[in-house]
PDB file of C-alpha atoms in Angstrom:
ATOM      1  CA  MET O 121      69.058 149.917  78.763  1.00  0.00           C
ATOM      2  CA  PHE O 122      66.773 146.883  78.513  1.00  0.00           C
ATOM      3  CA  ALA O 123      63.296 146.537  79.991  1.00  0.00           C
ATOM      4  CA  ASP O 124      63.045 144.395  83.100  1.00  0.00           C
ATOM      5  CA  ASP O 125      61.418 141.537  81.197  1.00  0.00           C
ATOM      6  CA  THR O 126      62.603 138.096  82.291  1.00  0.00           C
ATOM      7  CA  SER O 127      60.897 136.313  79.416  1.00  0.00           C
ATOM      8  CA  TRP O 128      62.301 138.484  76.600  1.00  0.00           C
ATOM      9  CA  TRP O 129      64.093 135.477  75.140  1.00  0.00           C
ATOM     10  CA  ARG O 130      60.780 133.725  74.381  1.00  0.00           C
ATOM     11  CA  ARG O 131      60.014 136.290  71.663  1.00  0.00           C
ATOM     12  CA  ALA O 132      63.541 137.200  70.660  1.00  0.00           C
ATOM     13  CA  VAL O 133      65.441 136.634  67.459  1.00  0.00           C
ATOM     14  CA  ILE O 134      68.723 135.213  68.737  1.00  0.00           C
ATOM     15  CA  TYR O 135      71.599 134.984  66.265  1.00  0.00           C
ATOM     16  CA  GLU O 136      74.284 132.436  67.138  1.00  0.00           C
ATOM     17  CA  ILE O 137      77.802 133.549  66.264  1.00  0.00           C
ATOM     18  CA  TYR O 138      80.848 131.322  65.951  1.00  0.00           C
ATOM     19  CA  PRO O 139      83.361 134.190  65.935  1.00  0.00           C
ATOM     20  CA  ARG O 140      86.132 132.386  64.028  1.00  0.00           C
ATOM     21  CA  SER O 141      83.972 132.149  60.916  1.00  0.00           C
ATOM     22  CA  PHE O 142      81.480 135.013  61.230  1.00  0.00           C
ATOM     23  CA  ALA O 143      83.407 138.100  60.063  1.00  0.00           C
ATOM     24  CA  ASP O 144      87.096 138.944  59.760  1.00  0.00           C
ATOM     25  CA  GLY O 145      87.776 142.465  61.007  1.00  0.00           C
ATOM     26  CA  ASP O 146      91.557 142.569  60.659  1.00  0.00           C
ATOM     27  CA  GLY O 147      92.077 140.756  57.351  1.00  0.00           C
ATOM     28  CA  ASP O 148      93.996 137.753  58.682  1.00  0.00           C
ATOM     29  CA  GLY O 149      91.442 135.243  57.404  1.00  0.00           C
ATOM     30  CA  ILE O 150      90.056 134.406  60.853  1.00  0.00           C
ATOM     31  CA  GLY O 151      86.796 135.840  62.115  1.00  0.00           C
ATOM     32  CA  ASP O 152      87.171 138.014  65.194  1.00  0.00           C
ATOM     33  CA  LEU O 153      85.383 140.369  67.561  1.00  0.00           C
ATOM     34  CA  ALA O 154      86.261 143.384  65.420  1.00  0.00           C
ATOM     35  CA  GLY O 155      84.430 141.698  62.543  1.00  0.00           C
ATOM     36  CA  VAL O 156      81.381 141.029  64.688  1.00  0.00           C
ATOM     37  CA  ARG O 157      81.391 144.616  65.901  1.00  0.00           C
ATOM     38  CA  ALA O 158      81.539 145.907  62.320  1.00  0.00           C
ATOM     39  CA  ALA O 159      78.543 143.703  61.463  1.00  0.00           C
ATOM     40  CA  LEU O 160      76.317 145.006  64.279  1.00  0.00           C
ATOM     41  CA  PRO O 161      74.401 147.428  61.985  1.00  0.00           C
ATOM     42  CA  TYR O 162      73.656 144.494  59.655  1.00  0.00           C
ATOM     43  CA  LEU O 163      72.356 142.439  62.604  1.00  0.00           C
ATOM     44  CA  VAL O 164      70.102 145.357  63.599  1.00  0.00           C
ATOM     45  CA  LYS O 165      68.674 145.417  60.052  1.00  0.00           C
ATOM     46  CA  LEU O 166      67.973 141.686  60.332  1.00  0.00           C
ATOM     47  CA  GLY O 167      65.913 142.354  63.460  1.00  0.00           C
ATOM     48  CA  VAL O 168      68.252 140.510  65.809  1.00  0.00           C
ATOM     49  CA  ASP O 169      67.414 140.959  69.499  1.00  0.00           C
ATOM     50  CA  ALA O 170      70.405 139.078  70.916  1.00  0.00           C
ATOM     51  CA  ILE O 171      73.682 137.621  69.757  1.00  0.00           C
ATOM     52  CA  TRP O 172      74.799 134.333  71.249  1.00  0.00           C
ATOM     53  CA  PHE O 173      78.538 133.686  71.152  1.00  0.00           C
ATOM     54  CA  THR O 174      79.899 130.174  71.087  1.00  0.00           C
ATOM     55  CA  PRO O 175      82.971 129.864  73.340  1.00  0.00           C
ATOM     56  CA  TRP O 176      85.455 132.639  72.654  1.00  0.00           C
ATOM     57  CA  TYR O 177      87.798 131.849  75.524  1.00  0.00           C
ATOM     58  CA  ALA O 178      91.510 131.151  75.401  1.00  0.00           C
ATOM     59  CA  SER O 179      91.765 127.564  74.184  1.00  0.00           C
ATOM     60  CA  PRO O 180      94.138 125.182  72.397  1.00  0.00           C
ATOM     61  CA  LEU O 181      91.217 124.688  69.942  1.00  0.00           C
ATOM     62  CA  ILE O 182      91.327 120.903  70.010  1.00  0.00           C
ATOM     63  CA  ASP O 183      87.532 120.927  70.362  1.00  0.00           C
ATOM     64  CA  GLY O 184      86.562 124.072  68.441  1.00  0.00           C
ATOM     65  CA  GLY O 185      87.009 126.342  71.444  1.00  0.00           C
ATOM     66  CA  TYR O 186      84.940 124.195  73.776  1.00  0.00           C
ATOM     67  CA  ASP O 187      88.181 123.065  75.435  1.00  0.00           C
ATOM     68  CA  VAL O 188      88.619 126.136  77.624  1.00  0.00           C
ATOM     69  CA  ALA O 189      92.085 126.933  78.956  1.00  0.00           C
ATOM     70  CA  ASP O 190      91.152 130.250  80.602  1.00  0.00           C
ATOM     71  CA  TYR O 191      87.600 131.465  81.207  1.00  0.00           C
ATOM     72  CA  ARG O 192      88.888 134.966  81.957  1.00  0.00           C
ATOM     73  CA  ALA O 193      90.588 135.543  78.606  1.00  0.00           C
ATOM     74  CA  ILE O 194      89.474 135.851  75.002  1.00  0.00           C
ATOM     75  CA  HIS O 195      91.293 133.657  72.493  1.00  0.00           C
ATOM     76  CA  PRO O 196      94.003 135.913  71.028  1.00  0.00           C
ATOM     77  CA  ASP O 197      92.949 135.106  67.434  1.00  0.00           C
ATOM     78  CA  LEU O 198      89.572 136.670  68.234  1.00  0.00           C
ATOM     79  CA  GLY O 199      90.637 139.801  70.099  1.00  0.00           C
ATOM     80  CA  THR O 200      90.973 140.972  73.668  1.00  0.00           C
ATOM     81  CA  LEU O 201      88.783 141.245  76.720  1.00  0.00           C
ATOM     82  CA  GLU O 202      88.653 144.999  76.160  1.00  0.00           C
ATOM     83  CA  GLU O 203      87.378 144.425  72.611  1.00  0.00           C
ATOM     84  CA  ALA O 204      84.731 142.047  73.956  1.00  0.00           C
ATOM     85  CA  GLU O 205      83.581 144.659  76.479  1.00  0.00           C
ATOM     86  CA  LEU O 206      83.409 147.282  73.735  1.00  0.00           C
ATOM     87  CA  LEU O 207      81.431 144.937  71.481  1.00  0.00           C
ATOM     88  CA  ILE O 208      78.945 144.120  74.248  1.00  0.00           C
ATOM     89  CA  ALA O 209      78.489 147.823  75.095  1.00  0.00           C
ATOM     90  CA  GLU O 210      78.016 148.826  71.459  1.00  0.00           C
ATOM     91  CA  ALA O 211      75.552 145.986  70.863  1.00  0.00           C
ATOM     92  CA  ALA O 212      73.568 147.125  73.910  1.00  0.00           C
ATOM     93  CA  THR O 213      73.350 150.690  72.609  1.00  0.00           C
ATOM     94  CA  LEU O 214      71.870 149.226  69.414  1.00  0.00           C
ATOM     95  CA  GLY O 215      69.324 147.219  71.428  1.00  0.00           C
ATOM     96  CA  ILE O 216      71.084 143.869  71.008  1.00  0.00           C
ATOM     97  CA  ARG O 217      71.619 141.724  74.089  1.00  0.00           C
ATOM     98  CA  THR O 218      74.687 139.514  74.360  1.00  0.00           C
ATOM     99  CA  ILE O 219      74.687 135.886  75.453  1.00  0.00           C
ATOM    100  CA  ILE O 220      78.018 134.176  76.015  1.00  0.00           C
ATOM    101  CA  ASP O 221      78.152 130.397  75.967  1.00  0.00           C
ATOM    102  CA  VAL O 222      79.584 129.439  79.353  1.00  0.00           C
ATOM    103  CA  VAL O 223      80.768 125.842  79.268  1.00  0.00           C
ATOM    104  CA  PRO O 224      82.026 125.023  82.774  1.00  0.00           C
ATOM    105  CA  ASN O 225      82.312 121.292  82.101  1.00  0.00           C
ATOM    106  CA  HIS O 226      84.668 121.772  79.157  1.00  0.00           C
ATOM    107  CA  VAL O 227      87.982 122.492  80.844  1.00  0.00           C
ATOM    108  CA  SER O 228      90.960 121.967  78.588  1.00  0.00           C
ATOM    109  CA  SER O 229      93.960 119.879  79.541  1.00  0.00           C
ATOM    110  CA  ALA O 230      95.789 123.228  79.233  1.00  0.00           C
ATOM    111  CA  HIS O 231      93.663 124.823  81.998  1.00  0.00           C
ATOM    112  CA  ARG O 232      95.609 125.700  85.132  1.00  0.00           C
ATOM    113  CA  TRP O 233      93.234 123.703  87.386  1.00  0.00           C
ATOM    114  CA  PHE O 234      93.610 120.565  85.288  1.00  0.00           C
ATOM    115  CA  ARG O 235      97.406 120.816  85.235  1.00  0.00           C
ATOM    116  CA  GLU O 236      97.369 121.311  89.022  1.00  0.00           C
ATOM    117  CA  ALA O 237      95.133 118.256  89.414  1.00  0.00           C
ATOM    118  CA  LEU O 238      97.524 116.081  87.428  1.00  0.00           C
ATOM    119  CA  GLU O 239     100.502 117.275  89.450  1.00  0.00           C
ATOM    120  CA  ALA O 240      98.751 116.919  92.810  1.00  0.00           C
ATOM    121  CA  GLY O 241      97.665 113.332  92.353  1.00  0.00           C
ATOM    122  CA  PRO O 242      94.815 111.217  93.745  1.00  0.00           C
ATOM    123  CA  GLY O 243      93.084 112.383  96.920  1.00  0.00           C
ATOM    124  CA  SER O 244      94.192 116.012  96.644  1.00  0.00           C
ATOM    125  CA  ALA O 245      91.894 119.037  96.761  1.00  0.00           C
ATOM    126  CA  ALA O 246      93.048 119.997  93.252  1.00  0.00           C
ATOM    127  CA  ARG O 247      92.168 116.508  91.966  1.00  0.00           C
ATOM    128  CA  GLY O 248      88.776 116.823  93.697  1.00  0.00           C
ATOM    129  CA  ARG O 249      87.682 119.379  91.077  1.00  0.00           C
ATOM    130  CA  PHE O 250      87.500 116.617  88.450  1.00  0.00           C
ATOM    131  CA  TRP O 251      86.286 113.061  87.960  1.00  0.00           C
ATOM    132  CA  PHE O 252      89.122 110.765  86.953  1.00  0.00           C
ATOM    133  CA  ARG O 253      88.916 107.171  85.751  1.00  0.00           C
ATOM    134  CA  ASP O 254      91.780 104.760  85.681  1.00  0.00           C
ATOM    135  CA  GLY O 255      92.862 103.708  82.234  1.00  0.00           C
ATOM    136  CA  ALA O 256      92.396 100.184  80.949  1.00  0.00           C
ATOM    137  CA  GLY O 257      95.025  97.472  80.877  1.00  0.00           C
ATOM    138  CA  ASP O 258      97.085  95.883  83.616  1.00  0.00           C
ATOM    139  CA  ASP O 259      98.891  99.119  84.482  1.00  0.00           C
ATOM    140  CA  GLY O 260      95.965 101.470  83.689  1.00  0.00           C
ATOM    141  CA  GLY O 261      97.972 103.067  80.882  1.00  0.00           C
ATOM    142  CA  ILE O 262      95.530 102.468  78.021  1.00  0.00           C
ATOM    143  CA  PRO O 263      92.998 105.269  77.569  1.00  0.00           C
ATOM    144  CA  ARG O 264      89.379 104.198  77.766  1.00  0.00           C
ATOM    145  CA  THR O 265      87.152 104.849  74.762  1.00  0.00           C
ATOM    146  CA  GLY O 266      83.767 105.796  76.177  1.00  0.00           C
ATOM    147  CA  GLY O 267      82.853 102.269  77.237  1.00  0.00           C
ATOM    148  CA  ARG O 268      83.844 100.549  73.986  1.00  0.00           C
ATOM    149  CA  PRO O 269      86.230  97.610  74.309  1.00  0.00           C
ATOM    150  CA  THR O 270      89.881  98.518  73.892  1.00  0.00           C
ATOM    151  CA  SER O 271      91.477  95.119  73.448  1.00  0.00           C
ATOM    152  CA  THR O 272      88.701  92.789  72.307  1.00  0.00           C
ATOM    153  CA  GLY O 273      85.844  92.948  69.871  1.00  0.00           C
ATOM    154  CA  ARG O 274      85.558  94.794  66.593  1.00  0.00           C
ATOM    155  CA  HIS O 275      86.619  98.156  68.062  1.00  0.00           C
ATOM    156  CA  GLY O 276      89.887  96.915  69.560  1.00  0.00           C
ATOM    157  CA  PRO O 277      92.732  97.905  67.202  1.00  0.00           C
ATOM    158  CA  ALA O 278      90.963 100.948  65.751  1.00  0.00           C
ATOM    159  CA  SER O 279      90.133 102.258  69.228  1.00  0.00           C
ATOM    160  CA  ARG O 280      93.762 101.965  70.269  1.00  0.00           C
ATOM    161  CA  ARG O 281      94.849 103.891  67.193  1.00  0.00           C
ATOM    162  CA  ARG O 282      92.290 106.664  67.766  1.00  0.00           C
ATOM    163  CA  THR O 283      93.292 107.125  71.411  1.00  0.00           C
ATOM    164  CA  ALA O 284      97.053 107.006  70.913  1.00  0.00           C
ATOM    165  CA  GLY O 285      98.753 110.121  72.191  1.00  0.00           C
ATOM    166  CA  ARG O 286      96.188 111.063  74.821  1.00  0.00           C
ATOM    167  CA  ALA O 287      97.187 111.457  78.469  1.00  0.00           C
ATOM    168  CA  SER O 288      98.392 108.032  79.490  1.00  0.00           C
ATOM    169  CA  GLY O 289      96.755 106.484  82.507  1.00  0.00           C
ATOM    170  CA  ILE O 290      93.974 109.086  82.572  1.00  0.00           C
ATOM    171  CA  SER O 291      91.391 108.536  79.949  1.00  0.00           C
ATOM    172  CA  THR O 292      88.247 110.238  81.123  1.00  0.00           C
ATOM    173  CA  CYS O 293      88.111 113.484  83.008  1.00  0.00           C
ATOM    174  CA  SER O 294      85.082 115.679  83.532  1.00  0.00           C
ATOM    175  CA  HIS O 295      84.997 118.918  85.451  1.00  0.00           C
ATOM    176  CA  ARG O 296      82.730 118.786  88.488  1.00  0.00           C
ATOM    177  CA  SER O 297      79.902 121.327  88.597  1.00  0.00           C
ATOM    178  CA  SER O 298      80.945 122.810  91.908  1.00  0.00           C
ATOM    179  CA  PRO O 299      84.687 122.761  92.529  1.00  0.00           C
ATOM    180  CA  THR O 300      85.909 122.060  96.062  1.00  0.00           C
TER     181      THR O 300
END
């Protein structure tokens, strides 16, 4: 299908696609995989060598799809896994490679592993998949704000307002690169 050229990307025209706004294939006002698939002939005419999809995974969309709830599922607004496979195959027959933005450090609070980590508690294998920081305040219940003061200084009251409603007691959580 494609030549065995490991440096193809150095010469390629790569078109980034945010599926939700690229092309609406089913008329519901939201871009989707059907819309991208319908636009493949247009991308060929543009001379595109590869399409690069921003995250298209199942997500609560708090962070534009970068908050991934399930890496093995396509967000239902965008289509299905079967539609994604069909799109990738059709693009390949037209000479267009597909790049999918894999964002392993962007696990959503809705992801099964994160929910398990919260339920399991400190010291557990499930909790070991993530980095947790205690919250601020005497009881640790105030979310931290990326190092900015939460109770003193010019950021105090505004920071508390901006962080209200986040998971209490756990303010910073990053997915580890290699889960245990």
